Amino acid sequence: MNNSSGLGLRERKRARTSEVIHVAAAELALERGLDAATIEAISDRAGVSTRTFFNYFPTKEDAVLGIDEVAVSAELDKVRGCDGDLFLALFDLITALFEATGGGIKSDLKRDVIRKYPHLMTRQMVRVAELEDRLSAIVAGWLAKDARFAEQTEAEHLEAARIILGVSLATVRITMKKWASDPDPATGPPASAAPRETYERAIATLGTVMEKLR
Amino acid sequence: MNNSSGLGLRERKRARTSEVIHVAAAELALERGLDAATIEAISDRAGVSTRTFFNYFPTKEDAVLGIDEVAVSAELDKVRGCDGDLFLALFDLITALFEATGGGIKSDLKRDVIRKYPHLMTRQMVRVAELEDRLSAIVAGWLAKDARFAEQTEAEHLEAARIILGVSLATVRITMKKWASDPDPATGPPASAAPRETYERAIATLGTVMEKLR
DNA sequence: TTGCATTATTGCGTGCAACGCAAAAAATCA
DNA sequence: TGATTTTTTGCGTTGCACGCAATAATGCAA
């Protein structure tokens, strides 16, 4: 480790290659369509062999979305508290997982490609849902430190955490789908603010619905 | 239409073939594993060509689960009211979609195969989620006839319906996952009662959580 | 019952995804 | 520099998904 970033050359190069492949995949999907963006074409543009492609991404869709398993896992390992609203904290965590990879142009690309192929959002959600165990453990940790859940057992915390997580994921999915189907916001305001508010209102709606339906 | 079932011979034969393929797929998956249950092997056992396989199911997993698009659509077209608890009515609707196809041995097969390969449950949920628009329209209809939502606009009904649907799907998924990971219930009591109660308790938990977290 | 129209089945061929394996290339370290 | 470890790559294999056109089965009408 003789450099400034704390990462060896190998790791940096690996991250860079991952990004190159992702960008190639996403751009190709935007330019010529998802079907035409074949793995061979993506690999060509990225300047790697098709075999190397699979050393970085298990599926084409993962490459288009730029899902970097290592980065996602690292993001999960960050210790997070929950100071304010639990649902909002969870929203931030989930969206952080979406964008885990370091960023750069990627966010915009990802947004465009999901806009064009909304089913990728579902894919993305499924991927996050696969982290269910780790995520619900985090939420359970939050509950354990929350005075309002002090009287509950650890098992009950986990139970509640799973439900909260599932509900949040569903709500994020709805939120993002709406966001993706919206007409372009004219590149005006910070595009990332809107979904968070939409999500917040959706949770509020859920609150009143639960109240009325019991 | 000169028979008792109201279906022509063609339709009956089609339904039968669909079932034969599904059973072959599920049994093979149970006997030799999901990977070994190749489309060629399934088709062989079902006595059809591999090409015919794709005339009935778009993917191998759909065949294993026995997802009959026609039957699902028919199930959706049944008019359903919501007399009692809305969440429970939604649970019944969703699980009815799961089992849509007419049944027979299928339910047991399906249960076993999902037990063995839980990720198929996620697949199943994704399939149902693809019906989001039609399902949320149904729920919105229920809300429209509900006195407690009388003051809301149609758009608000649809908005709330989407959220309710998403939450229910998530909860069903959690419920079914738990059910699938449970040890065999010794073939004792009606196995279908348990998930419904588990779901009911989960919704109740969500209610108290929402109360505490606002 | 027979002939016609419709629909289903099948074989063939294509393209692509995914991955195992071992050789070659590159990066790290001593 | 030379040895070690990791990465990249080429090659080959298997299986999924489907288009197309020929063939077979079925339903319908005369």
Coordinates of C-alpha atoms (C1' of nucleotides) in Angstrom, one line a residue:
Chain A
M1 CA 0.0 0.0 0.0
N2 CA 2.3 2.7 -1.2
N3 CA -0.2 5.1 -2.6
S4 CA -2.6 7.8 -1.4
S5 CA -5.9 6.1 -1.7
G6 CA -5.2 3.2 0.6
L7 CA -5.8 0.7 -2.2
G8 CA -3.2 -1.2 -4.1
L9 CA -2.8 -0.7 -7.8
R10 CA -4.6 -4.0 -8.4
E11 CA -7.7 -3.0 -6.6
R12 CA -7.8 0.4 -8.2
K13 CA -7.4 -1.1 -11.6
R14 CA -10.1 -3.6 -10.9
A15 CA -12.5 -0.8 -9.9
R16 CA -11.6 1.1 -13.0
T17 CA -12.2 -1.9 -15.3
S18 CA -15.5 -2.6 -13.6
E19 CA -16.5 1.0 -14.3
V20 CA -15.4 0.9 -17.9
I21 CA -17.4 -2.2 -18.5
H22 CA -20.5 -0.8 -16.8
V23 CA -20.3 2.5 -18.8
A24 CA -19.8 0.6 -22.0
A25 CA -22.8 -1.6 -21.2
A26 CA -25.1 1.3 -20.2
E27 CA -24.1 3.5 -23.1
L28 CA -24.6 0.7 -25.6
A29 CA -28.0 -0.1 -24.1
L30 CA -29.0 3.5 -24.5
E31 CA -27.6 3.9 -28.0
R32 CA -28.7 0.7 -29.6
G33 CA -31.1 -0.9 -27.2
L34 CA -30.8 -3.5 -24.5
D35 CA -31.0 -6.5 -26.8
A36 CA -28.5 -5.2 -29.2
A37 CA -26.1 -4.6 -26.3
T38 CA -24.8 -8.0 -26.4
I39 CA -22.0 -9.1 -24.1
E40 CA -19.7 -9.4 -27.0
A41 CA -20.4 -5.8 -28.1
I42 CA -20.1 -4.6 -24.5
S43 CA -16.8 -6.3 -24.1
D44 CA -15.5 -5.0 -27.4
R45 CA -16.3 -1.4 -26.4
A46 CA -14.8 -1.9 -23.0
G47 CA -11.7 -3.4 -24.5
V48 CA -11.8 -6.7 -22.7
S49 CA -12.5 -10.2 -23.7
T50 CA -16.0 -11.6 -23.2
R51 CA -14.5 -14.0 -20.7
T52 CA -13.2 -11.2 -18.7
F53 CA -16.6 -9.6 -18.7
F54 CA -17.8 -12.5 -16.6
N55 CA -15.0 -12.0 -14.2
Y56 CA -16.6 -8.7 -13.3
F57 CA -20.4 -9.2 -13.7
P58 CA -22.4 -12.4 -13.4
T59 CA -25.1 -11.1 -15.8
K60 CA -25.5 -8.5 -18.5
E61 CA -28.1 -6.7 -16.5
D62 CA -25.8 -6.4 -13.6
A63 CA -23.2 -4.8 -15.9
V64 CA -25.8 -2.3 -17.3
L65 CA -26.8 -1.4 -13.7
G66 CA -23.2 -1.4 -12.6
I67 CA -23.9 -3.5 -9.6
D68 CA -20.5 -4.0 -8.0
E69 CA -20.9 -6.7 -5.4
V70 CA -17.8 -5.7 -3.6
A71 CA -18.8 -2.0 -3.3
V72 CA -22.3 -3.0 -2.2
S73 CA -20.9 -5.2 0.5
A74 CA -18.5 -2.4 1.6
E75 CA -21.4 0.0 1.8
L76 CA -23.3 -2.4 4.0
D77 CA -20.4 -2.8 6.3
K78 CA -20.4 0.9 7.1
V79 CA -21.8 1.3 10.5
R80 CA -24.9 3.4 10.4
G81 CA -26.9 4.7 13.2
C82 CA -30.5 5.9 13.0
D83 CA -30.8 9.3 14.6
G84 CA -34.0 10.6 13.0
D85 CA -36.9 8.9 11.2
L86 CA -36.3 5.2 10.8
F87 CA -38.1 4.9 7.5
L88 CA -36.1 7.8 6.0
A89 CA -32.8 6.3 7.3
L90 CA -33.8 3.1 5.6
F91 CA -34.5 4.9 2.4
D92 CA -31.1 6.5 2.5
L93 CA -29.5 3.1 3.1
I94 CA -31.3 1.4 0.2
T95 CA -30.6 4.2 -2.3
A96 CA -27.0 4.2 -1.1
L97 CA -26.8 0.6 -2.1
F98 CA -28.2 1.5 -5.5
E99 CA -25.5 4.0 -6.1
A100 CA -22.7 2.0 -4.4
T101 CA -19.7 1.9 -6.7
G102 CA -18.1 5.3 -6.3
G103 CA -20.2 7.2 -8.8
G104 CA -18.8 9.6 -11.3
I105 CA -21.0 9.7 -14.5
K106 CA -22.6 6.5 -13.4
S107 CA -25.5 8.0 -11.6
D108 CA -26.8 9.8 -14.7
L109 CA -26.2 6.8 -16.9
K110 CA -28.0 4.5 -14.5
R111 CA -30.9 6.9 -14.3
D112 CA -31.3 7.1 -18.1
V113 CA -31.0 3.4 -18.6
I114 CA -33.6 2.7 -15.9
R115 CA -35.9 5.3 -17.5
K116 CA -35.6 3.5 -20.7
Y117 CA -36.0 0.0 -19.3
P118 CA -38.0 0.2 -16.1
H119 CA -37.9 -3.5 -15.5
L120 CA -34.3 -3.0 -14.6
M121 CA -35.6 -1.3 -11.5
T122 CA -37.4 -4.5 -10.5
R123 CA -34.1 -6.3 -11.1
Q124 CA -32.3 -3.8 -8.9
M125 CA -34.8 -4.3 -6.1
V126 CA -34.5 -8.1 -6.3
R127 CA -30.8 -7.7 -5.9
V128 CA -31.2 -5.6 -2.8
A129 CA -33.9 -8.0 -1.5
E130 CA -31.2 -10.7 -1.6
L131 CA -29.4 -8.8 1.1
E132 CA -32.5 -9.2 3.3
D133 CA -30.8 -10.9 6.1
R134 CA -28.0 -8.4 6.5
L135 CA -30.3 -5.4 6.1
S136 CA -32.9 -6.6 8.5
A137 CA -30.2 -7.2 11.0
I138 CA -29.2 -3.6 10.7
V139 CA -32.8 -2.4 11.2
A140 CA -33.2 -4.7 14.1
G141 CA -30.2 -3.0 15.6
W142 CA -31.8 0.3 15.2
L143 CA -35.0 -0.9 16.9
A144 CA -33.0 -2.3 19.8
K145 CA -31.7 1.1 20.6
D146 CA -35.0 2.8 20.2
A147 CA -36.9 3.5 23.4
R148 CA -40.2 2.9 21.8
F149 CA -39.3 -0.8 21.2
A150 CA -37.5 -1.3 24.6
E151 CA -40.1 -3.6 25.9
Q152 CA -39.7 -6.0 23.0
T153 CA -37.5 -9.0 22.7
E154 CA -34.7 -9.4 20.3
A155 CA -36.7 -11.9 18.2
E156 CA -39.5 -9.4 18.0
H157 CA -37.1 -6.8 16.9
L158 CA -36.0 -9.0 14.1
E159 CA -39.5 -9.9 13.1
A160 CA -40.5 -6.2 13.0
A161 CA -37.3 -5.4 11.2
R162 CA -38.1 -7.8 8.4
I163 CA -41.5 -6.3 7.9
I164 CA -40.2 -2.8 8.0
L165 CA -37.6 -3.6 5.5
G166 CA -40.1 -5.3 3.2
V167 CA -42.5 -2.4 3.4
S168 CA -39.7 0.0 2.7
L169 CA -38.4 -1.9 -0.3
A170 CA -41.8 -2.0 -1.7
T171 CA -42.3 1.7 -1.2
V172 CA -38.9 2.5 -2.7
R173 CA -39.8 0.5 -5.7
I174 CA -43.1 2.3 -6.1
T175 CA -41.3 5.6 -5.6
M176 CA -38.6 4.9 -8.1
K177 CA -41.0 3.6 -10.6
K178 CA -43.0 6.8 -10.5
W179 CA -39.7 8.7 -10.7
A180 CA -38.6 6.7 -13.7
S181 CA -41.9 7.2 -15.6
D182 CA -41.9 10.9 -15.0
P183 CA -41.1 13.1 -17.9
D184 CA -37.6 14.5 -17.7
P185 CA -37.5 17.1 -15.0
A186 CA -35.8 19.5 -17.5
T187 CA -32.5 18.9 -15.8
G188 CA -33.4 21.6 -13.4
P189 CA -33.4 20.9 -9.7
P190 CA -31.4 18.2 -7.9
A191 CA -33.1 15.2 -9.2
S192 CA -32.4 13.1 -6.2
A193 CA -34.5 15.2 -3.8
A194 CA -37.8 14.4 -5.4
P195 CA -37.8 10.6 -4.8
R196 CA -37.1 11.1 -1.1
E197 CA -40.1 13.3 -0.7
T198 CA -42.3 11.0 -2.7
Y199 CA -41.2 8.2 -0.5
E200 CA -41.9 10.2 2.7
R201 CA -45.4 11.0 1.5
A202 CA -46.0 7.3 0.6
I203 CA -45.0 6.2 4.1
A204 CA -47.3 8.9 5.5
T205 CA -50.1 7.6 3.4
L206 CA -49.4 4.1 4.6
G207 CA -49.7 5.4 8.2
T208 CA -53.2 6.8 7.6
V209 CA -54.3 3.7 5.7
M210 CA -53.2 1.4 8.5
E211 CA -55.1 3.6 10.9
K212 CA -58.3 3.5 8.9
L213 CA -58.1 -0.2 8.1
R214 CA -57.8 -1.6 11.6
Chain B
M1 CA -69.1 -26.5 -27.3
N2 CA -70.8 -29.9 -26.9
N3 CA -69.4 -30.9 -23.6
S4 CA -70.1 -30.4 -19.9
S5 CA -67.2 -28.2 -18.9
G6 CA -68.0 -25.3 -21.2
L7 CA -64.6 -25.6 -22.8
G8 CA -63.8 -27.0 -26.3
L9 CA -61.7 -30.1 -26.6
R10 CA -58.8 -27.9 -27.7
E11 CA -58.8 -25.8 -24.6
R12 CA -59.1 -28.8 -22.4
K13 CA -56.3 -30.6 -24.1
R14 CA -54.2 -27.5 -23.9
A15 CA -54.8 -27.2 -20.2
R16 CA -53.9 -30.9 -19.8
T17 CA -50.7 -30.5 -21.7
S18 CA -49.8 -27.5 -19.7
E19 CA -50.3 -29.5 -16.6
V20 CA -48.3 -32.5 -17.9
I21 CA -45.4 -30.3 -18.6
H22 CA -45.6 -28.6 -15.3
V23 CA -45.7 -31.8 -13.4
A24 CA -42.8 -33.2 -15.4
A25 CA -40.8 -30.1 -14.6
A26 CA -41.6 -30.0 -10.9
E27 CA -41.0 -33.7 -10.4
L28 CA -37.7 -33.6 -12.2
A29 CA -36.6 -30.7 -10.2
L30 CA -37.4 -32.5 -7.0
E31 CA -35.9 -35.8 -8.1
R32 CA -32.7 -34.6 -9.8
G33 CA -32.4 -31.0 -8.9
L34 CA -33.3 -27.8 -10.7
D35 CA -30.2 -27.6 -12.8
A36 CA -30.5 -31.2 -14.0
A37 CA -34.1 -30.6 -14.9
T38 CA -33.2 -29.3 -18.3
I39 CA -35.8 -28.2 -20.8
E40 CA -34.9 -31.2 -22.9
A41 CA -35.3 -33.6 -20.0
I42 CA -38.6 -32.0 -19.0
S43 CA -39.9 -32.2 -22.6
D44 CA -38.9 -35.8 -22.8
R45 CA -40.7 -36.8 -19.7
A46 CA -43.8 -34.8 -20.7
G47 CA -43.7 -36.4 -24.1
V48 CA -43.5 -33.2 -26.2
S49 CA -40.8 -31.6 -28.2
T50 CA -38.6 -29.0 -26.7
R51 CA -40.1 -26.6 -29.2
T52 CA -43.6 -27.3 -27.9
F53 CA -42.4 -26.6 -24.4
F54 CA -41.9 -23.0 -25.3
N55 CA -45.4 -22.9 -26.7
Y56 CA -46.6 -23.4 -23.2
F57 CA -44.1 -21.7 -20.9
P58 CA -41.8 -18.8 -21.6
T59 CA -39.1 -20.0 -19.2
K60 CA -38.2 -23.2 -17.3
E61 CA -39.0 -21.6 -14.0
D62 CA -42.5 -20.8 -15.1
A63 CA -42.9 -24.4 -16.0
V64 CA -41.7 -25.6 -12.7
L65 CA -44.0 -23.3 -10.9
G66 CA -46.8 -24.1 -13.4
I67 CA -47.6 -20.5 -14.0
D68 CA -50.4 -20.5 -16.6
E69 CA -50.7 -17.0 -17.9
V70 CA -54.2 -17.7 -19.2
A71 CA -55.5 -19.1 -15.9
V72 CA -53.9 -16.3 -13.9
S73 CA -55.6 -13.8 -16.2
A74 CA -58.9 -15.6 -15.8
E75 CA -58.5 -15.5 -12.1
L76 CA -58.0 -11.8 -12.2
D77 CA -61.1 -11.3 -14.2
K78 CA -63.3 -12.8 -11.5
V79 CA -65.1 -9.9 -9.9
R80 CA -64.2 -9.8 -6.2
G81 CA -65.7 -7.7 -3.6
C82 CA -64.1 -7.0 -0.3
D83 CA -66.5 -7.6 2.5
G84 CA -64.3 -8.0 5.5
D85 CA -60.7 -7.1 6.2
L86 CA -59.1 -5.5 3.1
F87 CA -55.6 -6.9 3.8
L88 CA -56.9 -10.4 4.2
A89 CA -58.9 -10.1 1.0
L90 CA -55.8 -9.1 -0.7
F91 CA -53.9 -12.0 0.7
D92 CA -56.6 -14.4 -0.6
L93 CA -56.4 -12.8 -4.0
I94 CA -52.6 -13.0 -4.2
T95 CA -52.5 -16.6 -3.0
A96 CA -55.3 -17.4 -5.4
L97 CA -53.1 -16.2 -8.2
F98 CA -50.4 -18.4 -7.0
E99 CA -52.5 -21.5 -7.3
A100 CA -54.4 -20.4 -10.4
T101 CA -54.4 -23.3 -12.8
G102 CA -57.1 -25.5 -11.5
G103 CA -55.0 -27.5 -9.1
G104 CA -55.0 -31.2 -8.6
I105 CA -51.7 -32.5 -7.4
K106 CA -50.1 -29.3 -8.4
S107 CA -50.4 -27.5 -5.1
D108 CA -48.3 -30.1 -3.2
L109 CA -45.8 -30.3 -6.0
K110 CA -45.5 -26.6 -6.0
R111 CA -45.1 -26.4 -2.2
D112 CA -42.4 -29.0 -2.3
V113 CA -40.4 -27.5 -5.0
I114 CA -40.6 -24.0 -3.5
R115 CA -39.5 -25.6 -0.2
K116 CA -36.5 -27.0 -2.0
Y117 CA -35.7 -23.9 -4.0
P118 CA -36.9 -20.8 -2.1
H119 CA -35.7 -18.4 -4.7
L120 CA -38.6 -19.6 -6.8
M121 CA -40.9 -17.8 -4.4
T122 CA -39.2 -14.5 -5.2
R123 CA -39.7 -15.4 -8.9
Q124 CA -43.3 -16.0 -8.2
M125 CA -43.7 -12.7 -6.4
V126 CA -42.1 -10.9 -9.3
R127 CA -44.5 -12.4 -11.6
V128 CA -47.4 -11.3 -9.5
A129 CA -45.8 -7.9 -9.2
E130 CA -46.0 -7.6 -13.0
L131 CA -49.8 -7.6 -12.6
E132 CA -49.4 -4.5 -10.4
D133 CA -51.6 -2.3 -12.6
R134 CA -54.6 -4.6 -12.7
L135 CA -54.3 -5.6 -9.0
S136 CA -54.0 -2.0 -7.8
A137 CA -57.1 -1.1 -9.9
I138 CA -59.0 -3.8 -8.0
V139 CA -57.8 -2.6 -4.7
A140 CA -58.7 1.0 -5.6
G141 CA -62.2 -0.3 -6.4
W142 CA -62.4 -1.7 -2.9
L143 CA -61.3 1.6 -1.4
A144 CA -63.9 3.5 -3.5
K145 CA -66.7 1.5 -1.9
D146 CA -65.2 1.8 1.6
A147 CA -66.9 4.5 3.7
R148 CA -63.6 5.2 5.5
F149 CA -62.1 6.4 2.2
A150 CA -65.2 8.2 0.9
E151 CA -63.7 11.6 1.3
Q152 CA -60.7 10.8 -1.0
T153 CA -60.5 11.3 -4.7
E154 CA -60.1 8.5 -7.2
A155 CA -56.5 9.4 -7.8
E156 CA -55.9 9.1 -4.0
H157 CA -57.5 5.8 -4.0
L158 CA -55.2 4.5 -6.7
E159 CA -52.2 6.0 -4.9
A160 CA -53.2 4.3 -1.7
A161 CA -54.0 1.1 -3.5
R162 CA -50.5 0.9 -5.0
I163 CA -49.0 1.2 -1.6
I164 CA -51.3 -1.3 0.0
L165 CA -50.6 -3.7 -2.8
G166 CA -46.9 -3.3 -2.4
V167 CA -47.0 -3.7 1.3
S168 CA -49.2 -6.8 1.0
L169 CA -46.9 -8.4 -1.6
A170 CA -43.9 -7.8 0.6
T171 CA -45.7 -9.3 3.6
V172 CA -46.9 -12.3 1.6
R173 CA -43.4 -12.8 0.5
I174 CA -42.1 -12.8 4.1
T175 CA -44.9 -15.0 5.2
M176 CA -44.3 -17.5 2.4
K177 CA -40.6 -17.5 2.9
K178 CA -41.1 -18.4 6.6
W179 CA -43.5 -21.0 5.6
A180 CA -41.1 -22.5 3.1
S181 CA -38.3 -22.6 5.6
D182 CA -40.3 -24.2 8.3
P183 CA -39.7 -27.9 8.9
D184 CA -42.5 -30.0 7.5
P185 CA -45.6 -29.6 9.6
A186 CA -45.9 -33.4 9.9
T187 CA -48.7 -33.3 7.4
G188 CA -51.0 -32.6 10.3
P189 CA -53.3 -29.7 10.1
P190 CA -54.5 -28.0 6.9
A191 CA -51.2 -26.5 5.8
S192 CA -52.8 -23.5 4.1
A193 CA -54.2 -22.0 7.3
A194 CA -50.9 -21.2 8.9
P195 CA -49.6 -18.7 6.3
R196 CA -52.8 -16.8 6.4
E197 CA -52.5 -16.3 10.2
T198 CA -48.8 -15.5 9.9
Y199 CA -49.7 -12.9 7.4
E200 CA -52.4 -11.5 9.6
R201 CA -50.1 -11.2 12.5
A202 CA -47.5 -9.5 10.3
I203 CA -50.0 -6.9 9.2
A204 CA -50.9 -6.3 12.9
T205 CA -47.2 -5.9 13.7
L206 CA -46.9 -3.4 10.9
G207 CA -49.8 -1.5 12.4
T208 CA -48.2 -1.1 15.8
V209 CA -44.9 -0.3 14.2
M210 CA -46.4 2.5 12.1
E211 CA -48.0 3.8 15.2
K212 CA -44.8 3.9 17.2
L213 CA -42.7 5.4 14.4
R214 CA -44.7 8.4 13.5
Chain C
dT1 C1' -68.5 -38.4 -43.8
dT2 C1' -65.7 -35.7 -46.2
dG3 C1' -63.2 -31.6 -47.3
dC4 C1' -61.7 -27.0 -45.7
dA5 C1' -59.9 -23.8 -42.4
dT6 C1' -57.7 -23.2 -38.1
dT7 C1' -54.7 -24.2 -34.8
dA8 C1' -51.0 -27.1 -32.6
dT9 C1' -46.8 -29.7 -33.0
dT10 C1' -42.4 -30.5 -34.5
dG11 C1' -37.6 -30.2 -36.6
dC12 C1' -34.2 -27.3 -37.8
dG13 C1' -31.3 -23.6 -37.3
dT14 C1' -29.7 -19.3 -35.0
dG15 C1' -28.0 -16.3 -31.5
dC16 C1' -26.7 -15.5 -27.0
dA17 C1' -25.7 -16.3 -22.0
dA18 C1' -22.9 -18.4 -18.7
dC19 C1' -19.1 -20.7 -17.2
dG20 C1' -15.0 -24.4 -16.7
dC21 C1' -10.4 -25.0 -17.8
dA22 C1' -5.7 -24.3 -18.8
dA23 C1' -2.3 -21.3 -21.1
dA24 C1' -0.4 -16.7 -21.4
dA25 C1' 0.2 -12.1 -19.7
dA26 C1' 0.6 -8.8 -16.1
dA27 C1' 1.4 -7.2 -11.5
dT28 C1' 3.5 -7.8 -7.0
dC29 C1' 7.2 -8.9 -4.1
dA30 C1' 11.8 -10.5 -2.6
Chain D
dT1 C1' 16.2 -9.4 -11.9
dG2 C1' 13.7 -13.6 -10.9
dA3 C1' 10.0 -16.0 -8.5
dT4 C1' 5.1 -15.8 -7.1
dT5 C1' 0.6 -14.6 -7.4
dT6 C1' -3.2 -12.8 -9.8
dT7 C1' -5.6 -11.5 -14.0
dT8 C1' -6.7 -11.9 -18.6
dT9 C1' -7.7 -14.5 -22.3
dG10 C1' -9.0 -18.2 -25.8
dC11 C1' -11.3 -22.2 -26.5
dG12 C1' -14.9 -25.2 -25.8
dT13 C1' -19.3 -26.7 -23.7
dT14 C1' -24.0 -26.6 -22.3
dG15 C1' -28.4 -24.8 -22.1
dC16 C1' -32.0 -21.2 -22.9
dA17 C1' -35.1 -18.8 -26.0
dC18 C1' -37.1 -18.3 -30.2
dG19 C1' -38.0 -17.6 -35.5
dC20 C1' -39.5 -20.1 -39.4
dA21 C1' -41.7 -23.3 -42.3
dA22 C1' -43.4 -28.0 -42.9
dT23 C1' -46.5 -31.3 -40.9
dA24 C1' -50.2 -33.1 -38.0
dA25 C1' -54.3 -32.7 -35.4
dT26 C1' -58.6 -30.6 -34.7
dG27 C1' -63.1 -28.2 -35.3
dC28 C1' -66.6 -26.9 -38.5
dA29 C1' -69.7 -26.9 -42.3
dA30 C1' -71.8 -28.9 -46.1

